[in-house]
Amino acid sequence: GENVEQHPSTLSVQEGDSAVIKCTYSDSASNYFPWYKQELGKGPQLIIDIRSNVGEKKDQRIAVTLNKTAKHFSLHITETQPEDSAVYFCAASIENNRLAFGKGNQVVVIP
Amino acid sequence: GAVVSQHPSRVICKSGTSVKIECRSLDFQATTMFWYRQFPKQSLMLMATSNEGSKATYEQGVEKDKFLINHASLTLSTLTVTSAHPEDSSFYICSARDATRGNEQFFGPGTRLTVL
């Protein structure tokens, strides 16, 4: 089955700097890759996603890149702000419209 | 758009009782809903997939008789934790998929279950 790995597990950045989180997946059939942001005690919020026919997608300060050959995709957050502090989960689509999630990455933005 | 609600947001119950959690898609029709469980500082674990009008499909290791799922309409799915025990205490989160938007899953705010 699909195996999604996420690195690093924890990332601390100074406010204003960029943060990059990488995920790898194993199933070449996966064709949809969303990123979710989860704040403490809340449900995950979809922040950006990418499909396998696209290499990069950007939405203001957030971007996602996909390398299908290497089976990895990354989340890029520029000009980080304290409110970006949260746990970020990557996921990859698997059969029957399900998602396989990574273990999550705690991002801490230091003011 | 794409708002999903859950009720209740938190519940405390005694061991042996049953608890029902509702998941609603407020502004779209959800052909498929998913139920996840999340332990502290861990990832989301998919429990089951619920399709409107049909039986839920459970992931390996999830007891279908303990976690009853009903998806009676395109906007409502319920999860009932039967004969709850302290080890069932967890954060239960649903998500809903709008078939017109492809693979996107939109998550509810979660329900914190504590079994005493």
PDB file of C-alpha atoms in Angstrom:
ATOM      1  CA  GLY A   1       0.000   0.000   0.000  1.00  0.00           C
ATOM      2  CA  GLU A   2       0.888   3.657  -0.106  1.00  0.00           C
ATOM      3  CA  ASN A   3       3.563   4.874   2.301  1.00  0.00           C
ATOM      4  CA  VAL A   4       3.794   8.619   2.831  1.00  0.00           C
ATOM      5  CA  GLU A   5       6.801   9.928   4.730  1.00  0.00           C
ATOM      6  CA  GLN A   6       7.196  13.475   5.914  1.00  0.00           C
ATOM      7  CA  HIS A   7      10.364  15.314   6.947  1.00  0.00           C
ATOM      8  CA  PRO A   8      11.386  16.979   9.149  1.00  0.00           C
ATOM      9  CA  SER A   9       9.124  16.187  12.068  1.00  0.00           C
ATOM     10  CA  THR A  10       9.702  19.580  13.637  1.00  0.00           C
ATOM     11  CA  LEU A  11      10.789  22.813  12.001  1.00  0.00           C
ATOM     12  CA  SER A  12      11.548  26.113  13.693  1.00  0.00           C
ATOM     13  CA  VAL A  13      11.962  29.240  11.603  1.00  0.00           C
ATOM     14  CA  GLN A  14      12.398  32.913  12.312  1.00  0.00           C
ATOM     15  CA  GLU A  15       9.481  35.096  11.392  1.00  0.00           C
ATOM     16  CA  GLY A  16       9.900  36.291   7.838  1.00  0.00           C
ATOM     17  CA  ASP A  17      12.021  33.347   6.755  1.00  0.00           C
ATOM     18  CA  SER A  18      10.827  30.523   4.508  1.00  0.00           C
ATOM     19  CA  ALA A  19       9.769  27.055   5.610  1.00  0.00           C
ATOM     20  CA  VAL A  20       9.945  23.942   3.458  1.00  0.00           C
ATOM     21  CA  ILE A  21       8.424  20.575   4.292  1.00  0.00           C
ATOM     22  CA  LYS A  22       9.059  17.538   2.121  1.00  0.00           C
ATOM     23  CA  CYS A  23       7.013  14.405   1.621  1.00  0.00           C
ATOM     24  CA  THR A  24       7.738  11.235  -0.276  1.00  0.00           C
ATOM     25  CA  TYR A  25       5.250   8.641  -1.443  1.00  0.00           C
ATOM     26  CA  SER A  26       5.605   5.126  -2.751  1.00  0.00           C
ATOM     27  CA  ASP A  27       2.597   4.408  -4.978  1.00  0.00           C
ATOM     28  CA  SER A  28       3.096   5.665  -8.528  1.00  0.00           C
ATOM     29  CA  ALA A  29      -0.688   5.487  -9.028  1.00  0.00           C
ATOM     30  CA  SER A  30      -1.228   8.394  -6.598  1.00  0.00           C
ATOM     31  CA  ASN A  31      -2.337  11.448  -8.555  1.00  0.00           C
ATOM     32  CA  TYR A  32      -3.555  13.956  -5.976  1.00  0.00           C
ATOM     33  CA  PHE A  33      -1.490  15.512  -3.198  1.00  0.00           C
ATOM     34  CA  PRO A  34      -3.093  17.869  -0.668  1.00  0.00           C
ATOM     35  CA  TRP A  35      -1.533  19.709   2.245  1.00  0.00           C
ATOM     36  CA  TYR A  36      -3.444  20.328   5.427  1.00  0.00           C
ATOM     37  CA  LYS A  37      -2.803  22.717   8.314  1.00  0.00           C
ATOM     38  CA  GLN A  38      -4.020  21.672  11.741  1.00  0.00           C
ATOM     39  CA  GLU A  39      -4.117  23.988  14.722  1.00  0.00           C
ATOM     40  CA  LEU A  40      -4.353  22.618  18.235  1.00  0.00           C
ATOM     41  CA  GLY A  41      -7.757  21.126  18.981  1.00  0.00           C
ATOM     42  CA  LYS A  42      -9.116  21.774  15.503  1.00  0.00           C
ATOM     43  CA  GLY A  43      -9.748  19.783  12.370  1.00  0.00           C
ATOM     44  CA  PRO A  44      -7.290  19.864   9.453  1.00  0.00           C
ATOM     45  CA  GLN A  45      -7.740  22.681   6.961  1.00  0.00           C
ATOM     46  CA  LEU A  46      -6.910  22.198   3.300  1.00  0.00           C
ATOM     47  CA  ILE A  47      -4.390  24.887   2.371  1.00  0.00           C
ATOM     48  CA  ILE A  48      -3.185  23.821  -1.065  1.00  0.00           C
ATOM     49  CA  ASP A  49      -3.194  20.781  -3.289  1.00  0.00           C
ATOM     50  CA  ILE A  50      -1.637  19.625  -6.524  1.00  0.00           C
ATOM     51  CA  ARG A  51      -2.511  17.043  -9.117  1.00  0.00           C
ATOM     52  CA  SER A  52      -0.048  14.829 -10.913  1.00  0.00           C
ATOM     53  CA  ASN A  53      -0.359  16.662 -14.219  1.00  0.00           C
ATOM     54  CA  VAL A  54       1.093  19.829 -12.686  1.00  0.00           C
ATOM     55  CA  GLY A  55       4.602  20.445 -11.373  1.00  0.00           C
ATOM     56  CA  GLU A  56       4.002  23.511  -9.243  1.00  0.00           C
ATOM     57  CA  LYS A  57       1.138  25.502  -7.795  1.00  0.00           C
ATOM     58  CA  LYS A  58       1.203  28.747  -5.868  1.00  0.00           C
ATOM     59  CA  ASP A  59      -1.312  30.577  -3.715  1.00  0.00           C
ATOM     60  CA  GLN A  60       0.030  33.800  -2.210  1.00  0.00           C
ATOM     61  CA  ARG A  61       2.707  32.820   0.328  1.00  0.00           C
ATOM     62  CA  ILE A  62       2.161  29.094  -0.103  1.00  0.00           C
ATOM     63  CA  ALA A  63       3.408  26.903  -2.926  1.00  0.00           C
ATOM     64  CA  VAL A  64       3.617  23.199  -3.599  1.00  0.00           C
ATOM     65  CA  THR A  65       5.988  21.447  -5.967  1.00  0.00           C
ATOM     66  CA  LEU A  66       5.697  17.901  -7.255  1.00  0.00           C
ATOM     67  CA  ASN A  67       8.372  15.631  -8.721  1.00  0.00           C
ATOM     68  CA  LYS A  68       6.571  12.556 -10.013  1.00  0.00           C
ATOM     69  CA  THR A  69       9.727  10.819 -11.123  1.00  0.00           C
ATOM     70  CA  ALA A  70      11.272  11.011  -7.689  1.00  0.00           C
ATOM     71  CA  LYS A  71       7.898  10.602  -5.976  1.00  0.00           C
ATOM     72  CA  HIS A  72       8.197  13.576  -3.706  1.00  0.00           C
ATOM     73  CA  PHE A  73       6.357  16.823  -3.170  1.00  0.00           C
ATOM     74  CA  SER A  74       7.094  19.823  -1.015  1.00  0.00           C
ATOM     75  CA  LEU A  75       5.257  22.633   0.727  1.00  0.00           C
ATOM     76  CA  HIS A  76       6.881  26.051   0.654  1.00  0.00           C
ATOM     77  CA  ILE A  77       5.790  28.851   2.944  1.00  0.00           C
ATOM     78  CA  THR A  78       7.434  32.217   2.352  1.00  0.00           C
ATOM     79  CA  GLU A  79       7.547  35.238   4.659  1.00  0.00           C
ATOM     80  CA  THR A  80       6.431  33.140   7.585  1.00  0.00           C
ATOM     81  CA  GLN A  81       4.240  34.706  10.251  1.00  0.00           C
ATOM     82  CA  PRO A  82       3.451  33.558  13.812  1.00  0.00           C
ATOM     83  CA  GLU A  83       0.003  32.437  12.680  1.00  0.00           C
ATOM     84  CA  ASP A  84       1.677  29.924  10.375  1.00  0.00           C
ATOM     85  CA  SER A  85       2.684  27.960  13.490  1.00  0.00           C
ATOM     86  CA  ALA A  86       0.753  24.679  13.332  1.00  0.00           C
ATOM     87  CA  VAL A  87       1.053  21.028  12.372  1.00  0.00           C
ATOM     88  CA  TYR A  88       1.149  20.433   8.642  1.00  0.00           C
ATOM     89  CA  PHE A  89       0.135  17.113   7.085  1.00  0.00           C
ATOM     90  CA  CYS A  90       0.803  15.968   3.558  1.00  0.00           C
ATOM     91  CA  ALA A  91      -1.293  13.280   1.925  1.00  0.00           C
ATOM     92  CA  ALA A  92      -1.423  11.235  -1.244  1.00  0.00           C
ATOM     93  CA  SER A  93      -4.475   9.798  -2.931  1.00  0.00           C
ATOM     94  CA  ILE A  94      -5.050   6.067  -2.895  1.00  0.00           C
ATOM     95  CA  GLU A  95      -7.791   3.891  -4.311  1.00  0.00           C
ATOM     96  CA  ASN A  96     -11.461   4.467  -3.545  1.00  0.00           C
ATOM     97  CA  ASN A  97     -10.961   8.223  -3.113  1.00  0.00           C
ATOM     98  CA  ARG A  98      -9.068   7.774   0.143  1.00  0.00           C
ATOM     99  CA  LEU A  99      -6.019   9.666   1.348  1.00  0.00           C
ATOM    100  CA  ALA A 100      -2.867   8.329   2.975  1.00  0.00           C
ATOM    101  CA  PHE A 101      -1.412  10.864   5.406  1.00  0.00           C
ATOM    102  CA  GLY A 102       2.113  11.599   6.503  1.00  0.00           C
ATOM    103  CA  LYS A 103       2.913  11.771  10.201  1.00  0.00           C
ATOM    104  CA  GLY A 104       2.804  15.546  10.324  1.00  0.00           C
ATOM    105  CA  ASN A 105       5.281  18.326  10.791  1.00  0.00           C
ATOM    106  CA  GLN A 106       5.227  20.798  13.661  1.00  0.00           C
ATOM    107  CA  VAL A 107       6.172  24.228  12.339  1.00  0.00           C
ATOM    108  CA  VAL A 108       7.109  26.861  14.895  1.00  0.00           C
ATOM    109  CA  VAL A 109       7.543  30.432  13.729  1.00  0.00           C
ATOM    110  CA  ILE A 110       9.652  32.394  16.184  1.00  0.00           C
ATOM    111  CA  PRO A 111       8.685  36.078  16.399  1.00  0.00           C
TER     112      PRO A 111
ATOM    113  CA  GLY B   1     -18.014  26.948   0.406  1.00  0.00           C
ATOM    114  CA  ALA B   2     -17.071  23.425   1.527  1.00  0.00           C
ATOM    115  CA  VAL B   3     -17.980  23.723   5.185  1.00  0.00           C
ATOM    116  CA  VAL B   4     -18.243  20.609   7.320  1.00  0.00           C
ATOM    117  CA  SER B   5     -19.625  20.632  10.842  1.00  0.00           C
ATOM    118  CA  GLN B   6     -19.477  18.080  13.642  1.00  0.00           C
ATOM    119  CA  HIS B   7     -21.591  17.703  16.716  1.00  0.00           C
ATOM    120  CA  PRO B   8     -20.855  17.543  19.543  1.00  0.00           C
ATOM    121  CA  SER B   9     -17.459  19.224  19.706  1.00  0.00           C
ATOM    122  CA  ARG B  10     -16.632  17.375  22.890  1.00  0.00           C
ATOM    123  CA  VAL B  11     -18.308  14.674  24.920  1.00  0.00           C
ATOM    124  CA  ILE B  12     -17.558  12.911  28.166  1.00  0.00           C
ATOM    125  CA  CYS B  13     -19.256   9.625  28.849  1.00  0.00           C
ATOM    126  CA  LYS B  14     -19.105   6.704  31.224  1.00  0.00           C
ATOM    127  CA  SER B  15     -17.548   3.418  30.266  1.00  0.00           C
ATOM    128  CA  GLY B  16     -20.084   1.070  28.675  1.00  0.00           C
ATOM    129  CA  THR B  17     -22.309   3.757  27.197  1.00  0.00           C
ATOM    130  CA  SER B  18     -22.712   4.631  23.516  1.00  0.00           C
ATOM    131  CA  VAL B  19     -21.950   7.954  21.924  1.00  0.00           C
ATOM    132  CA  LYS B  20     -23.175   9.297  18.589  1.00  0.00           C
ATOM    133  CA  ILE B  21     -21.207  11.876  16.597  1.00  0.00           C
ATOM    134  CA  GLU B  22     -22.767  13.711  13.668  1.00  0.00           C
ATOM    135  CA  CYS B  23     -20.966  15.008  10.606  1.00  0.00           C
ATOM    136  CA  ARG B  24     -22.718  17.384   8.243  1.00  0.00           C
ATOM    137  CA  SER B  25     -21.731  19.004   4.969  1.00  0.00           C
ATOM    138  CA  LEU B  26     -23.370  22.419   5.162  1.00  0.00           C
ATOM    139  CA  ASP B  27     -23.074  23.815   1.655  1.00  0.00           C
ATOM    140  CA  PHE B  28     -22.471  20.860  -0.618  1.00  0.00           C
ATOM    141  CA  GLN B  29     -23.596  17.321  -1.153  1.00  0.00           C
ATOM    142  CA  ALA B  30     -21.124  14.781   0.125  1.00  0.00           C
ATOM    143  CA  THR B  31     -21.264  11.553  -1.822  1.00  0.00           C
ATOM    144  CA  THR B  32     -18.546  10.181   0.416  1.00  0.00           C
ATOM    145  CA  MET B  33     -17.639  10.876   4.010  1.00  0.00           C
ATOM    146  CA  PHE B  34     -14.656   9.569   5.898  1.00  0.00           C
ATOM    147  CA  TRP B  35     -14.148   9.002   9.604  1.00  0.00           C
ATOM    148  CA  TYR B  36     -10.713   9.403  11.174  1.00  0.00           C
ATOM    149  CA  ARG B  37      -9.328   8.993  14.655  1.00  0.00           C
ATOM    150  CA  GLN B  38      -6.382  10.987  15.897  1.00  0.00           C
ATOM    151  CA  PHE B  39      -4.397  10.383  19.073  1.00  0.00           C
ATOM    152  CA  PRO B  40      -2.335  13.203  20.634  1.00  0.00           C
ATOM    153  CA  LYS B  41       0.644  14.258  18.525  1.00  0.00           C
ATOM    154  CA  GLN B  42      -0.127  11.612  15.927  1.00  0.00           C
ATOM    155  CA  SER B  43      -1.409  11.542  12.395  1.00  0.00           C
ATOM    156  CA  LEU B  44      -4.932  10.913  11.208  1.00  0.00           C
ATOM    157  CA  MET B  45      -5.900   7.265  11.083  1.00  0.00           C
ATOM    158  CA  LEU B  46      -8.674   6.430   8.631  1.00  0.00           C
ATOM    159  CA  MET B  47     -11.331   4.292  10.265  1.00  0.00           C
ATOM    160  CA  ALA B  48     -13.925   3.921   7.529  1.00  0.00           C
ATOM    161  CA  THR B  49     -15.340   5.261   4.294  1.00  0.00           C
ATOM    162  CA  SER B  50     -19.028   6.022   4.171  1.00  0.00           C
ATOM    163  CA  ASN B  51     -20.968   6.281   0.937  1.00  0.00           C
ATOM    164  CA  GLU B  52     -24.503   7.636   0.950  1.00  0.00           C
ATOM    165  CA  GLY B  53     -27.066   4.870   0.940  1.00  0.00           C
ATOM    166  CA  SER B  54     -24.662   1.985   1.283  1.00  0.00           C
ATOM    167  CA  LYS B  55     -22.738   0.187   3.990  1.00  0.00           C
ATOM    168  CA  ALA B  56     -19.532   1.712   5.223  1.00  0.00           C
ATOM    169  CA  THR B  57     -16.180   0.207   4.292  1.00  0.00           C
ATOM    170  CA  TYR B  58     -13.967  -0.243   7.320  1.00  0.00           C
ATOM    171  CA  GLU B  59     -10.192  -0.182   7.390  1.00  0.00           C
ATOM    172  CA  GLN B  60      -8.318  -3.225   8.573  1.00  0.00           C
ATOM    173  CA  GLY B  61      -8.373  -3.561  12.331  1.00  0.00           C
ATOM    174  CA  VAL B  62     -11.406  -1.318  12.898  1.00  0.00           C
ATOM    175  CA  GLU B  63     -14.333  -3.155  14.495  1.00  0.00           C
ATOM    176  CA  LYS B  64     -17.472  -2.436  12.513  1.00  0.00           C
ATOM    177  CA  ASP B  65     -19.744  -3.579  15.328  1.00  0.00           C
ATOM    178  CA  LYS B  66     -18.101  -1.164  17.721  1.00  0.00           C
ATOM    179  CA  PHE B  67     -17.981   1.838  15.414  1.00  0.00           C
ATOM    180  CA  LEU B  68     -21.355   2.006  13.686  1.00  0.00           C
ATOM    181  CA  ILE B  69     -21.510   4.318  10.712  1.00  0.00           C
ATOM    182  CA  ASN B  70     -24.645   5.527   8.988  1.00  0.00           C
ATOM    183  CA  HIS B  71     -24.736   7.786   5.930  1.00  0.00           C
ATOM    184  CA  ALA B  72     -28.442   8.315   5.486  1.00  0.00           C
ATOM    185  CA  SER B  73     -28.328  11.416   3.309  1.00  0.00           C
ATOM    186  CA  LEU B  74     -25.937  13.372   1.123  1.00  0.00           C
ATOM    187  CA  THR B  75     -25.298  15.826   3.944  1.00  0.00           C
ATOM    188  CA  LEU B  76     -25.198  13.679   7.073  1.00  0.00           C
ATOM    189  CA  SER B  77     -23.123  10.806   8.362  1.00  0.00           C
ATOM    190  CA  THR B  78     -23.081   9.542  11.929  1.00  0.00           C
ATOM    191  CA  LEU B  79     -20.526   7.566  13.896  1.00  0.00           C
ATOM    192  CA  THR B  80     -21.716   5.707  16.974  1.00  0.00           C
ATOM    193  CA  VAL B  81     -19.114   4.418  19.383  1.00  0.00           C
ATOM    194  CA  THR B  82     -20.846   1.528  21.129  1.00  0.00           C
ATOM    195  CA  SER B  83     -19.978   0.293  24.606  1.00  0.00           C
ATOM    196  CA  ALA B  84     -17.254   2.875  24.898  1.00  0.00           C
ATOM    197  CA  HIS B  85     -14.147   2.170  26.947  1.00  0.00           C
ATOM    198  CA  PRO B  86     -11.357   4.500  28.115  1.00  0.00           C
ATOM    199  CA  GLU B  87      -9.124   3.336  25.254  1.00  0.00           C
ATOM    200  CA  ASP B  88     -11.714   4.745  22.825  1.00  0.00           C
ATOM    201  CA  SER B  89     -10.940   8.229  24.111  1.00  0.00           C
ATOM    202  CA  SER B  90      -9.616  10.147  21.145  1.00  0.00           C
ATOM    203  CA  PHE B  91     -10.205  12.983  18.701  1.00  0.00           C
ATOM    204  CA  TYR B  92     -12.659  11.832  16.031  1.00  0.00           C
ATOM    205  CA  ILE B  93     -12.700  13.802  12.801  1.00  0.00           C
ATOM    206  CA  CYS B  94     -14.893  13.420   9.747  1.00  0.00           C
ATOM    207  CA  SER B  95     -14.244  14.639   6.255  1.00  0.00           C
ATOM    208  CA  ALA B  96     -16.528  14.981   3.283  1.00  0.00           C
ATOM    209  CA  ARG B  97     -15.866  14.695  -0.385  1.00  0.00           C
ATOM    210  CA  ASP B  98     -17.767  16.596  -3.010  1.00  0.00           C
ATOM    211  CA  ALA B  99     -17.693  14.446  -6.139  1.00  0.00           C
ATOM    212  CA  THR B 100     -17.918  17.532  -8.336  1.00  0.00           C
ATOM    213  CA  ARG B 101     -14.556  18.694  -6.979  1.00  0.00           C
ATOM    214  CA  GLY B 102     -12.634  15.482  -7.485  1.00  0.00           C
ATOM    215  CA  ASN B 103     -10.469  14.215  -4.670  1.00  0.00           C
ATOM    216  CA  GLU B 104     -10.702  17.112  -2.229  1.00  0.00           C
ATOM    217  CA  GLN B 105     -11.679  16.178   1.312  1.00  0.00           C
ATOM    218  CA  PHE B 106     -12.937  18.883   3.630  1.00  0.00           C
ATOM    219  CA  PHE B 107     -12.628  18.210   7.320  1.00  0.00           C
ATOM    220  CA  GLY B 108     -14.930  18.925  10.196  1.00  0.00           C
ATOM    221  CA  PRO B 109     -13.671  20.552  13.413  1.00  0.00           C
ATOM    222  CA  GLY B 110     -13.442  17.238  15.247  1.00  0.00           C
ATOM    223  CA  THR B 111     -15.057  15.730  18.327  1.00  0.00           C
ATOM    224  CA  ARG B 112     -13.081  15.151  21.498  1.00  0.00           C
ATOM    225  CA  LEU B 113     -14.353  11.965  23.173  1.00  0.00           C
ATOM    226  CA  THR B 114     -13.376  11.197  26.731  1.00  0.00           C
ATOM    227  CA  VAL B 115     -14.535   7.924  28.250  1.00  0.00           C
ATOM    228  CA  LEU B 116     -14.309   7.729  32.018  1.00  0.00           C
TER     229      LEU B 116
END
